[in-house]
Short mmCIF file of C-alpha atoms in Angstrom, two decimals:
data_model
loop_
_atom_site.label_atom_id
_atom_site.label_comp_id
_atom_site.label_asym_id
_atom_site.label_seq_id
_atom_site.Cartn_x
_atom_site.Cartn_y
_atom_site.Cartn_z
CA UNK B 135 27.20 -39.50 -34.59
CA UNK B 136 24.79 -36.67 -33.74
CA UNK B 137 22.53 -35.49 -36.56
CA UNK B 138 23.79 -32.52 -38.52
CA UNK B 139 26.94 -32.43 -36.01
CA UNK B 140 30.46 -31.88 -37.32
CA UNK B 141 32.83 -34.67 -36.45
CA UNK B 142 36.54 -35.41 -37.28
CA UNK B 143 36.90 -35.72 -41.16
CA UNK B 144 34.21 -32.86 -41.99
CA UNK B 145 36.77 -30.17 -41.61
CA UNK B 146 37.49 -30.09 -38.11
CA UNK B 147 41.19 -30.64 -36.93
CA UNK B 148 42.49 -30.73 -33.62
CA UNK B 149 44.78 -27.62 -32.26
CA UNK B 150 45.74 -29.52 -28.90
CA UNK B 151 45.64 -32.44 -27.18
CA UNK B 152 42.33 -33.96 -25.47
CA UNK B 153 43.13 -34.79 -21.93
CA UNK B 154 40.16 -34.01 -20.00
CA UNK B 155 40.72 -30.00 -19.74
CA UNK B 156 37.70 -27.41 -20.27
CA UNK B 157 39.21 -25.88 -22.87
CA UNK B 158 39.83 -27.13 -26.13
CA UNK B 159 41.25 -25.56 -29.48
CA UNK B 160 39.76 -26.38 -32.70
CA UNK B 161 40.52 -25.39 -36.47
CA UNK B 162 37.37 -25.83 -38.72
CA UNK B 163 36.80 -25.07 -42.56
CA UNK B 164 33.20 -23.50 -42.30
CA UNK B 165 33.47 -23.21 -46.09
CA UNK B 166 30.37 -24.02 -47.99
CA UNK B 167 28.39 -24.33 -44.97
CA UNK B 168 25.39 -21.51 -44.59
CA UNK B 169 25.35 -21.78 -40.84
CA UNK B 170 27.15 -23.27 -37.48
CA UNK B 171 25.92 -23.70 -34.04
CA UNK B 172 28.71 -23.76 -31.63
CA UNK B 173 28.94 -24.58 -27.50
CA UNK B 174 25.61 -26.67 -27.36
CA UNK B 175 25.60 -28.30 -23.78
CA UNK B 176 28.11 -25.50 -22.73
CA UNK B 177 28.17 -21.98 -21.09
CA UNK B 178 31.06 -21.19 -23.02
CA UNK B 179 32.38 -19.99 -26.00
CA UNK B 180 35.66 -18.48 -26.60
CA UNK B 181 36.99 -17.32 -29.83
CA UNK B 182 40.85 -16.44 -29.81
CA UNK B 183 42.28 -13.61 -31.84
CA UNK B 184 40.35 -11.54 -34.02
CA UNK B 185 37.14 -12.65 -35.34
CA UNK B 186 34.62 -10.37 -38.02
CA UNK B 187 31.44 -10.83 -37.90
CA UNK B 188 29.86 -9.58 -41.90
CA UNK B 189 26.47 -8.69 -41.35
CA UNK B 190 24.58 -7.81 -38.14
CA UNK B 191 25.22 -9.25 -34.86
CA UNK B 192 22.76 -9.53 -32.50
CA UNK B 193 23.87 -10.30 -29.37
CA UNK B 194 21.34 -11.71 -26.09
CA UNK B 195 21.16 -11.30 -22.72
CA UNK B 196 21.37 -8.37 -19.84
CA UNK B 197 24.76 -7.89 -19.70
CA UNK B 198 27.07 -7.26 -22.35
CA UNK B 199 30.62 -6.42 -21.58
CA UNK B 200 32.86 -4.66 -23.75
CA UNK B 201 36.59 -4.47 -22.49
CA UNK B 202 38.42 -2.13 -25.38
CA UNK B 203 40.53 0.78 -25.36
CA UNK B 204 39.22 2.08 -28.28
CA UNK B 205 35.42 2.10 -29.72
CA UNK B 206 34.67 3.56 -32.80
CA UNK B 207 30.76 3.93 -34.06
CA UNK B 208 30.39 5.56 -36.88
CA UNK B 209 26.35 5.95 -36.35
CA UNK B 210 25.65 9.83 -35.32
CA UNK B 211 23.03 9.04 -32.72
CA UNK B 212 23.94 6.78 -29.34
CA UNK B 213 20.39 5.06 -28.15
CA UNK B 214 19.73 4.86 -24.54
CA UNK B 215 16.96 2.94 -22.62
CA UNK B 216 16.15 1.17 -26.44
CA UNK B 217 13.45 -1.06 -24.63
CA UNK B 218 11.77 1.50 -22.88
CA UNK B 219 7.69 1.30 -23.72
CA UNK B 220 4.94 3.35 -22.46
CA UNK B 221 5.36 6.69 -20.32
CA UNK B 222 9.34 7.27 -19.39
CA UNK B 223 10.32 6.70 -16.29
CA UNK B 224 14.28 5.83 -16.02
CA UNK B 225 17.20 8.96 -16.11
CA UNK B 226 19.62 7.93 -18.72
CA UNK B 227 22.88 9.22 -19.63
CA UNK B 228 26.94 9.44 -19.73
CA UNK B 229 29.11 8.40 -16.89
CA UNK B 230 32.95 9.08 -16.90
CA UNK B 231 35.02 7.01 -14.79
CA UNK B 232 37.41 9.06 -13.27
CA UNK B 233 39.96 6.03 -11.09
CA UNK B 234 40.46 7.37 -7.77
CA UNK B 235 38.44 10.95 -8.05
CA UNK B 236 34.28 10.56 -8.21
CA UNK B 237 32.54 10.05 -11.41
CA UNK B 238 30.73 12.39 -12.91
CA UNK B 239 27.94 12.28 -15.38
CA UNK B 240 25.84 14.10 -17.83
CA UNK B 241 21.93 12.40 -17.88
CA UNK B 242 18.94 13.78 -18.86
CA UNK B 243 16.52 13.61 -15.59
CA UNK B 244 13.10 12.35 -16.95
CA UNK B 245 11.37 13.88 -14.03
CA UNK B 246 12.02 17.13 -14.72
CA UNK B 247 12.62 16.61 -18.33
CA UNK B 248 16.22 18.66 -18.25
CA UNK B 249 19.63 17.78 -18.92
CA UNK B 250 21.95 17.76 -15.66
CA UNK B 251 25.21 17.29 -15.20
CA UNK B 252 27.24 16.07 -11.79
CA UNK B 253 30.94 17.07 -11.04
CA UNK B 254 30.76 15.55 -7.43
CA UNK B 255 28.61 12.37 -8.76
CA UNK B 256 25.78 12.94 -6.50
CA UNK B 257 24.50 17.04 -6.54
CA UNK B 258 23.49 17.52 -10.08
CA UNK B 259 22.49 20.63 -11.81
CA UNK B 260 20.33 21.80 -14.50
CA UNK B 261 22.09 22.79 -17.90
CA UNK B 262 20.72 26.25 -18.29
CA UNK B 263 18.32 26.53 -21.50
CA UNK B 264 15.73 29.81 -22.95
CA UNK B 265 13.25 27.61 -21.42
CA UNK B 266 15.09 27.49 -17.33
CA UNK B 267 16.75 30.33 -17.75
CA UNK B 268 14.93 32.52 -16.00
CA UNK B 269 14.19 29.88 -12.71
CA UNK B 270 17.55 28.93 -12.59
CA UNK B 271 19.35 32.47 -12.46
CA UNK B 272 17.53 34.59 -10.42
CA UNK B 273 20.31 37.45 -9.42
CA UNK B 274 22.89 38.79 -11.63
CA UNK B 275 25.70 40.64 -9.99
CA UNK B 276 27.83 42.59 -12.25
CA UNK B 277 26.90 42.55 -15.42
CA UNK B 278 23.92 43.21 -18.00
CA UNK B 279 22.18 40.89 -20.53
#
């Protein structure tokens, strides 16, 4: 037996058979324990139907994938480039997939510290502010402001 491991007759139950496949199902009464380690050895884990997590979750690595049709955050405020130290140097933004038609995106360009949008995914254009205003449109036909 490995020390502190969970073996047959702490809780755990078998959902299948054991015939030598990858995958394995397992039903396990975590009650009363304060904390589990699971896939040790493995590159693996998969957790069928719906699992909550209470408390924070902190997941680790570079990529994390989130395949939902729905995503609801109730925080008001959507942090980009979080690890970012020192003088900024990467754009960061919004980018709508858009299937067969060309992405677009809203980003704001840390080089010339403006928000810019894209409907063609690669011209993009300032979003017009008191501050650009006057660089940006330089002739008015037509009207008065």
């Amino acid at each position: 037996k490995v020390p502190n491991a969970l073996t047959a007759g702490d809780g755990i139950s078998s959902g299948g058979t054991f015939d030598g496949a990858a995958s394995r199902t397992f039903a396990v009464d975590l009650s009363g324990l304060s904390s589990v380690a699971i896939g040790a050895g493995t590159s693996e884990v998969t957790i069928g139907d719906n699992l909550t997590v209470a408390g924070d979750l902190t997941v680790q690595g570079t990529t994390t994938t989130v395949n939902s049709e729905t995503v609801t955050i109730d925080d008001n405020i959507i942090v980009l480039n979080n690890n970012a130290t020192g003088s900024p140097t990467e754009n960061a933004g919004i980018e709508i997939e858009r299937g067969n038609s060309t992405n677009v995106t809203l980003r704001w360009n840390e080089t010339s510290d403006l928000w810019q949008l894209t409907v063609d995914g690669s011209n993009y254009q300032d979003i017009l502010t008191d501050g650009n205003f006057d660089a940006q449109v330089t002739t008015i036909n037509g009207g008065t402001f």
